[in-house]
mmCIF file of C-alpha atoms in Angstrom:
data_model
loop_
_atom_site.group_PDB
_atom_site.id
_atom_site.type_symbol
_atom_site.label_atom_id
_atom_site.label_comp_id
_atom_site.label_asym_id
_atom_site.label_seq_id
_atom_site.Cartn_x
_atom_site.Cartn_y
_atom_site.Cartn_z
ATOM 1 C CA MET A 177 103.802 98.856 88.874
ATOM 2 C CA GLY A 178 102.488 100.020 85.296
ATOM 3 C CA THR A 179 99.678 102.042 84.474
ATOM 4 C CA ASN A 180 99.342 100.769 80.517
ATOM 5 C CA ILE A 181 95.524 99.588 81.221
ATOM 6 C CA MET A 182 93.383 101.403 78.975
ATOM 7 C CA PRO A 183 90.603 103.103 81.139
ATOM 8 C CA HIS A 184 87.149 103.216 79.730
ATOM 9 C CA GLU A 185 86.143 106.825 78.596
ATOM 10 C CA GLU A 186 85.481 109.106 81.528
ATOM 11 C CA LEU A 187 85.649 106.719 84.331
ATOM 12 C CA ILE A 188 84.968 109.346 86.753
ATOM 13 C CA LYS A 189 82.542 111.231 85.675
ATOM 14 C CA PHE A 190 81.517 115.012 87.307
ATOM 15 C CA ASN A 191 78.262 116.945 87.091
ATOM 16 C CA ALA A 192 78.724 120.718 86.188
ATOM 17 C CA LEU A 193 79.939 123.232 88.822
ATOM 18 C CA ASN A 194 77.685 125.413 90.835
ATOM 19 C CA SER A 195 78.925 128.394 91.034
ATOM 20 C CA ASP A 196 76.724 129.326 94.226
ATOM 21 C CA LEU A 197 79.023 127.476 96.615
ATOM 22 C CA PRO A 198 81.778 128.967 98.510
ATOM 23 C CA PHE A 199 84.696 127.231 96.944
ATOM 24 C CA PRO A 200 85.045 125.323 93.557
ATOM 25 C CA VAL A 201 83.346 121.503 94.198
ATOM 26 C CA VAL A 202 81.812 119.120 91.854
ATOM 27 C CA ASN A 203 79.612 116.093 92.692
ATOM 28 C CA GLY A 204 79.961 112.799 90.231
ATOM 29 C CA MET A 205 79.968 109.014 89.980
ATOM 30 C CA LEU A 206 82.494 106.186 89.149
ATOM 31 C CA SER A 207 81.294 104.676 85.977
ATOM 32 C CA ALA A 208 81.469 100.745 87.545
ATOM 33 C CA SER A 209 79.050 98.289 88.267
ATOM 34 C CA THR A 210 78.250 97.644 92.248
ATOM 35 C CA ALA A 211 79.804 93.839 91.193
ATOM 36 C CA GLU A 212 82.828 95.649 90.345
ATOM 37 C CA ILE A 213 83.175 98.045 93.261
ATOM 38 C CA ASN A 214 82.319 95.115 95.441
ATOM 39 C CA ALA A 215 85.032 92.708 93.963
ATOM 40 C CA LEU A 216 87.700 95.576 94.806
ATOM 41 C CA ILE A 217 86.011 96.119 98.255
ATOM 42 C CA GLU A 218 86.640 92.133 98.862
ATOM 43 C CA ILE A 219 90.123 92.473 97.539
ATOM 44 C CA ILE A 220 90.959 95.244 100.039
ATOM 45 C CA ASN A 221 89.272 93.349 102.772
ATOM 46 C CA ALA A 222 91.483 90.280 102.172
ATOM 47 C CA GLU A 223 94.882 92.383 101.885
ATOM 48 C CA ILE A 224 94.304 95.082 104.557
ATOM 49 C CA ILE A 225 96.526 94.624 107.744
ATOM 50 C CA TYR A 226 94.952 96.709 110.467
ATOM 51 C CA SER A 227 96.921 98.009 113.020
ATOM 52 C CA LYS A 228 95.116 100.201 115.651
ATOM 53 C CA ASP A 229 98.348 101.457 116.851
ATOM 54 C CA GLU A 230 98.778 103.019 113.145
ATOM 55 C CA SER A 231 95.499 104.203 112.856
ATOM 56 C CA TYR A 232 94.559 107.631 112.951
ATOM 57 C CA SER A 233 91.619 110.069 113.291
ATOM 58 C CA GLY A 234 89.694 107.522 115.617
ATOM 59 C CA GLY A 235 90.278 104.494 113.523
ATOM 60 C CA ARG A 236 91.481 104.929 109.797
ATOM 61 C CA VAL A 237 94.389 103.501 108.003
ATOM 62 C CA ASP A 238 95.447 104.147 104.442
ATOM 63 C CA ILE A 239 97.038 102.169 101.618
ATOM 64 C CA PRO A 240 98.991 104.354 100.125
ATOM 65 C CA TYR A 241 100.325 104.155 96.180
ATOM 66 C CA GLY A 242 103.738 102.288 96.574
ATOM 67 C CA SER A 243 102.929 100.386 99.444
ATOM 68 C CA GLU A 244 103.300 96.655 99.418
ATOM 69 C CA MET A 245 99.496 96.661 100.115
ATOM 70 C CA TYR A 246 98.620 98.816 97.553
ATOM 71 C CA LYS A 247 100.645 96.487 94.907
ATOM 72 C CA ARG A 248 98.816 93.361 96.108
ATOM 73 C CA VAL A 249 95.278 95.283 95.506
ATOM 74 C CA TYR A 250 96.796 96.747 92.644
ATOM 75 C CA GLN A 251 97.472 93.161 90.756
ATOM 76 C CA LYS A 252 94.262 91.890 91.301
ATOM 77 C CA SER A 253 91.982 94.643 90.860
ATOM 78 C CA LEU A 254 91.024 95.554 87.072
ATOM 79 C CA LEU A 255 88.884 98.463 88.456
ATOM 80 C CA LEU A 256 91.876 99.730 90.661
ATOM 81 C CA LYS A 257 94.079 99.748 87.389
ATOM 82 C CA ARG A 258 91.406 101.623 85.472
ATOM 83 C CA ILE A 259 91.178 103.986 88.301
ATOM 84 C CA GLN A 260 94.852 104.438 88.633
ATOM 85 C CA SER A 261 95.569 104.774 84.870
ATOM 86 C CA GLU A 262 92.467 107.485 84.565
ATOM 87 C CA LEU A 263 94.451 109.574 87.211
ATOM 88 C CA SER A 264 98.052 109.342 85.853
ATOM 89 C CA LYS A 265 97.058 111.160 82.559
ATOM 90 C CA ALA A 266 97.339 115.118 82.349
ATOM 91 C CA GLU A 267 94.237 114.930 80.203
ATOM 92 C CA TYR A 268 92.343 113.889 83.413
ATOM 93 C CA TRP A 269 93.612 116.762 85.504
ATOM 94 C CA ASN A 270 93.043 119.427 82.829
ATOM 95 C CA LYS A 271 89.689 118.338 82.239
ATOM 96 C CA SER A 272 89.026 118.525 85.721
ATOM 97 C CA ALA A 273 90.587 122.112 86.281
ATOM 98 C CA GLU A 274 88.153 123.138 83.161
ATOM 99 C CA LYS A 275 85.308 121.370 85.080
ATOM 100 C CA LEU A 276 85.984 123.493 88.633
ATOM 101 C CA ASN A 277 86.813 126.825 86.523
ATOM 102 C CA VAL A 278 89.877 127.232 87.880
ATOM 103 C CA ASP A 279 90.385 130.657 85.921
ATOM 104 C CA SER A 280 88.787 132.342 88.744
ATOM 105 C CA THR A 281 91.305 130.597 91.429
ATOM 106 C CA ASP A 282 94.785 130.853 92.534
ATOM 107 C CA ILE A 283 95.946 127.820 90.538
ATOM 108 C CA SER A 284 94.761 129.167 87.072
ATOM 109 C CA ASP A 285 98.690 129.693 86.255
ATOM 110 C CA HIS A 286 99.237 125.779 86.963
ATOM 111 C CA PHE A 287 97.157 124.625 84.096
ATOM 112 C CA PRO A 288 97.214 123.315 81.301
ATOM 113 C CA LEU A 289 99.647 120.587 82.685
ATOM 114 C CA GLU A 290 101.770 118.776 80.070
ATOM 115 C CA GLN A 291 102.332 114.936 80.619
ATOM 116 C CA ALA A 292 106.034 115.111 81.396
ATOM 117 C CA SER A 293 105.224 117.553 84.173
ATOM 118 C CA ILE A 294 103.376 115.027 86.525
ATOM 119 C CA ARG A 295 103.964 111.670 88.107
ATOM 120 C CA LEU A 296 102.768 109.564 90.602
ATOM 121 C CA ARG A 297 104.480 109.863 94.119
ATOM 122 C CA ARG A 298 107.009 107.448 94.728
ATOM 123 C CA ASN A 299 108.457 105.558 98.075
ATOM 124 C CA TYR A 300 111.477 107.405 97.919
ATOM 125 C CA GLN A 301 109.703 110.811 97.279
ATOM 126 C CA SER A 302 107.907 110.373 100.374
ATOM 127 C CA LEU A 303 110.969 109.594 102.348
ATOM 128 C CA LEU A 304 112.348 112.943 101.069
ATOM 129 C CA ILE A 305 109.149 114.675 102.031
ATOM 130 C CA ARG A 306 109.368 113.645 105.530
ATOM 131 C CA LEU A 307 113.241 114.000 105.764
ATOM 132 C CA ASN A 308 112.299 117.781 104.562
ATOM 133 C CA GLY A 309 109.927 118.080 107.106
ATOM 134 C CA LYS A 310 112.171 116.917 110.178
ATOM 135 C CA MET A 311 114.892 119.353 108.668
ATOM 136 C CA ARG A 312 112.531 122.292 108.473
ATOM 137 C CA ARG A 313 111.313 122.066 111.809
ATOM 138 C CA LYS A 314 115.444 122.508 112.740
ATOM 139 C CA GLY A 315 115.406 125.490 110.793
ATOM 140 C CA ILE A 316 117.010 124.130 107.433
ATOM 141 C CA SER A 317 115.330 124.028 104.468
ATOM 142 C CA LEU A 318 115.730 121.715 101.866
ATOM 143 C CA GLU A 319 112.981 123.177 99.382
ATOM 144 C CA ILE A 320 115.395 124.983 96.529
ATOM 145 C CA PRO A 321 117.435 122.058 95.915
ATOM 146 C CA MET A 322 114.591 119.615 96.142
ATOM 147 C CA ARG A 323 112.871 121.712 93.460
ATOM 148 C CA LEU A 324 115.479 120.696 91.180
ATOM 149 C CA PHE A 325 113.712 117.087 90.851
ATOM 150 C CA LYS A 326 111.588 116.691 87.829
ATOM 151 C CA PRO A 327 108.710 116.243 87.388
ATOM 152 C CA LYS A 328 106.823 119.509 89.205
ATOM 153 C CA TYR A 329 103.743 117.833 90.080
ATOM 154 C CA GLU A 330 102.607 114.602 91.866
ATOM 155 C CA ILE A 331 99.569 112.313 91.723
ATOM 156 C CA THR A 332 98.751 110.862 95.038
ATOM 157 C CA ILE A 333 96.438 107.828 95.460
ATOM 158 C CA ASN A 334 95.328 106.555 98.836
ATOM 159 C CA ILE A 335 92.818 103.846 99.598
ATOM 160 C CA GLY A 336 91.402 104.519 102.947
ATOM 161 C CA TYR A 337 89.940 102.214 105.277
ATOM 162 C CA ALA A 338 87.723 103.322 108.421
ATOM 163 C CA LEU A 339 86.334 101.498 111.443
ATOM 164 C CA SER A 340 83.745 102.595 113.944
ATOM 165 C CA GLY A 341 84.647 105.889 115.704
ATOM 166 C CA TYR A 342 86.672 107.273 112.649
ATOM 167 C CA TYR A 343 85.964 111.095 112.245
ATOM 168 C CA VAL A 344 87.593 114.168 110.922
ATOM 169 C CA PRO A 345 86.670 117.905 111.714
ATOM 170 C CA PRO A 346 86.057 120.715 109.203
ATOM 171 C CA HIS A 347 90.004 121.012 107.736
ATOM 172 C CA GLN A 348 91.919 121.918 104.872
ATOM 173 C CA ASP A 349 93.810 119.340 103.210
ATOM 174 C CA ASN A 350 97.655 119.647 102.715
ATOM 175 C CA ARG A 351 98.736 122.806 101.317
ATOM 176 C CA ASN A 352 100.394 121.846 98.402
ATOM 177 C CA LYS A 353 97.290 119.907 96.821
ATOM 178 C CA LEU A 354 95.819 121.940 94.100
ATOM 179 C CA ILE A 355 93.033 119.368 93.277
ATOM 180 C CA VAL A 356 91.622 116.826 95.377
ATOM 181 C CA GLY A 357 89.177 113.969 94.708
ATOM 182 C CA LEU A 358 87.290 111.220 96.567
ATOM 183 C CA ILE A 359 85.467 108.184 95.640
ATOM 184 C CA TYR A 360 83.175 106.160 97.959
ATOM 185 C CA LEU A 361 83.492 102.460 97.381
ATOM 186 C CA GLY A 362 81.241 101.316 100.372
ATOM 187 C CA GLY A 363 80.175 101.112 103.818
ATOM 188 C CA SER A 364 79.594 105.002 104.140
ATOM 189 C CA GLU A 365 76.022 104.978 103.024
ATOM 190 C CA ASN A 366 74.953 106.166 106.148
ATOM 191 C CA GLN A 367 77.251 108.965 106.466
ATOM 192 C CA ASN A 368 77.658 112.363 105.055
ATOM 193 C CA LEU A 369 80.665 114.315 103.593
ATOM 194 C CA LEU A 370 80.137 117.891 105.382
ATOM 195 C CA LEU A 371 81.072 120.667 103.102
ATOM 196 C CA CYS A 372 81.870 123.553 105.780
ATOM 197 C CA LYS A 373 82.338 127.330 105.446
ATOM 198 C CA THR A 374 83.341 130.185 107.638
ATOM 199 C CA ALA A 375 83.435 133.937 107.503
ATOM 200 C CA GLU A 376 86.132 135.905 105.878
ATOM 201 C CA ARG A 377 89.355 136.257 107.696
ATOM 202 C CA ASP A 378 93.065 137.285 107.607
ATOM 203 C CA LYS A 379 94.193 133.752 108.119
ATOM 204 C CA TYR A 380 92.693 130.426 107.341
ATOM 205 C CA PRO A 381 93.867 127.640 110.147
ATOM 206 C CA ARG A 382 94.037 123.901 108.997
ATOM 207 C CA ILE A 383 91.062 122.857 111.642
ATOM 208 C CA LEU A 384 88.143 124.916 112.525
ATOM 209 C CA GLN A 385 87.022 124.705 115.929
ATOM 210 C CA ASN A 386 83.258 124.004 117.250
ATOM 211 C CA GLY A 387 81.260 127.093 116.213
ATOM 212 C CA ASP A 388 83.584 128.537 114.019
ATOM 213 C CA TYR A 389 81.813 127.227 110.602
ATOM 214 C CA GLU A 390 78.462 126.540 109.231
ATOM 215 C CA ILE A 391 77.479 123.383 106.779
ATOM 216 C CA PHE A 392 76.565 124.256 103.398
ATOM 217 C CA LYS A 393 76.215 121.217 101.843
ATOM 218 C CA ARG A 394 75.918 117.550 102.728
ATOM 219 C CA VAL A 395 77.277 114.438 100.272
ATOM 220 C CA GLN A 396 75.937 111.143 100.729
ATOM 221 C CA GLN A 397 78.699 108.855 100.858
ATOM 222 C CA MET A 398 76.815 106.110 98.687
ATOM 223 C CA LYS A 399 78.425 103.552 96.802
ATOM 224 C CA GLY A 400 80.389 105.160 93.295
ATOM 225 C CA VAL A 401 79.893 108.708 94.662
ATOM 226 C CA ALA A 402 82.816 110.941 93.883
ATOM 227 C CA VAL A 403 83.344 114.122 94.931
ATOM 228 C CA MET A 404 86.200 116.733 93.739
ATOM 229 C CA PHE A 405 87.217 120.395 94.614
ATOM 230 C CA VAL A 406 89.844 123.110 94.846
ATOM 231 C CA ASN A 407 91.788 122.688 97.605
ATOM 232 C CA GLN A 408 91.768 126.674 98.195
ATOM 233 C CA HIS A 409 92.011 128.668 101.755
ATOM 234 C CA ASN A 410 88.300 128.161 102.560
ATOM 235 C CA ALA A 411 87.732 124.442 101.146
ATOM 236 C CA TYR A 412 86.777 123.303 104.481
ATOM 237 C CA HIS A 413 85.283 119.686 104.678
ATOM 238 C CA ALA A 414 84.507 116.908 107.234
ATOM 239 C CA THR A 415 83.387 113.889 107.666
ATOM 240 C CA GLU A 416 80.536 112.279 110.277
ATOM 241 C CA GLN A 417 81.694 110.157 113.171
ATOM 242 C CA TYR A 418 81.621 106.500 111.559
ATOM 243 C CA LYS A 419 79.590 104.552 113.700
ATOM 244 C CA GLN A 420 78.824 100.926 112.586
ATOM 245 C CA LYS A 421 80.651 97.257 112.100
ATOM 246 C CA GLU A 422 80.996 97.231 108.352
ATOM 247 C CA PRO A 423 84.289 99.111 107.408
ATOM 248 C CA LYS A 424 84.216 102.182 105.254
ATOM 249 C CA VAL A 425 86.556 101.910 102.294
ATOM 250 C CA PHE A 426 87.588 104.922 100.120
ATOM 251 C CA ILE A 427 90.000 106.338 97.381
ATOM 252 C CA TYR A 428 91.389 109.766 97.975
ATOM 253 C CA TYR A 429 93.684 111.306 95.325
ATOM 254 C CA SER A 430 95.227 114.513 94.712
ATOM 255 C CA LEU A 431 97.381 116.768 92.227
ATOM 256 C CA ALA A 432 100.114 118.437 94.131
ATOM 257 C CA GLN A 433 102.806 120.794 93.485
ATOM 258 C CA LYS A 434 105.956 119.088 94.804
ATOM 259 C CA TYR A 435 108.366 120.409 97.506
ATOM 260 C CA VAL A 436 106.229 123.406 98.388
ATOM 261 C CA GLU A 437 104.850 124.755 101.328
ATOM 262 C CA HIS A 438 101.553 126.166 100.084
ATOM 263 C CA VAL A 439 100.162 126.951 96.479
ATOM 264 C CA PHE A 440 97.138 129.251 97.436
ATOM 265 C CA THR A 441 98.141 133.178 98.032
ATOM 266 C CA LYS A 442 95.526 133.567 101.338
ATOM 267 C CA ASP A 443 97.584 130.705 103.074
ATOM 268 C CA GLU A 444 99.643 131.158 106.107
ATOM 269 C CA VAL A 445 103.430 130.128 105.658
ATOM 270 C CA LYS A 446 103.159 126.571 107.358
ATOM 271 C CA LEU A 447 104.364 122.846 107.102
ATOM 272 C CA ARG A 448 102.380 121.238 104.549
ATOM 273 C CA ASP A 449 102.240 117.763 106.461
ATOM 274 C CA GLU A 450 101.291 119.283 109.952
ATOM 275 C CA TRP A 451 97.897 120.688 111.081
ATOM 276 C CA ILE A 452 98.099 123.567 112.855
ATOM 277 C CA GLU A 453 95.402 125.063 114.849
#
């Protein structure tokens, strides 16, 4: 699946960083028309195979890059091709790092990236990661040999599709992700992304319990709204419970370091693919 479609300049545009927030986060917009976004949603609705048994967090399924569903959507949507093309370039992530002022964070040493150091995650890599997790739970670590695989960083792209009942509590994303982004396509106009904070502590759990946090910012999930943040130890975010007939459709993506437990110094050593309370 090629990424040789030339994107419009700054397809995903972000505003300036607000330095008063607890962790680096910027808001922005997808530079696409309502008709273009709606066309992508129509393609996703036509291609989605929704299985309640495979849903999680109360009603969500994912269409990950590399899956057969993703390939079908990609082939039919110029907008998704443009988004993927933009996210596939080191230049995008270097500009994002500057926008987020990563020089003041734990991940400053990772930038600037070289194009040869990044690659979209492949299906076989997902299988290796799952195998690594199973072996690790048995006390056998494959981390060092798996680090021999090149390149060093991977880009993840997923299409999220959620029905009524979907809810995610305040949480951190997988701990090997350096920067995380969200693009809301539709169906969530009456819902907010909640950016949360908690008191300083020695250990930061993957999920915050009720009463253990406060909301410092609400981002209304309007069509085309984008959010990007540094996935550091206190980058807690949540979504309000989703209650309506129309599906919520969004894209979430990240730049991650491959085959490591975590990239932030205040993280506990933990499985990257497991929520630990």
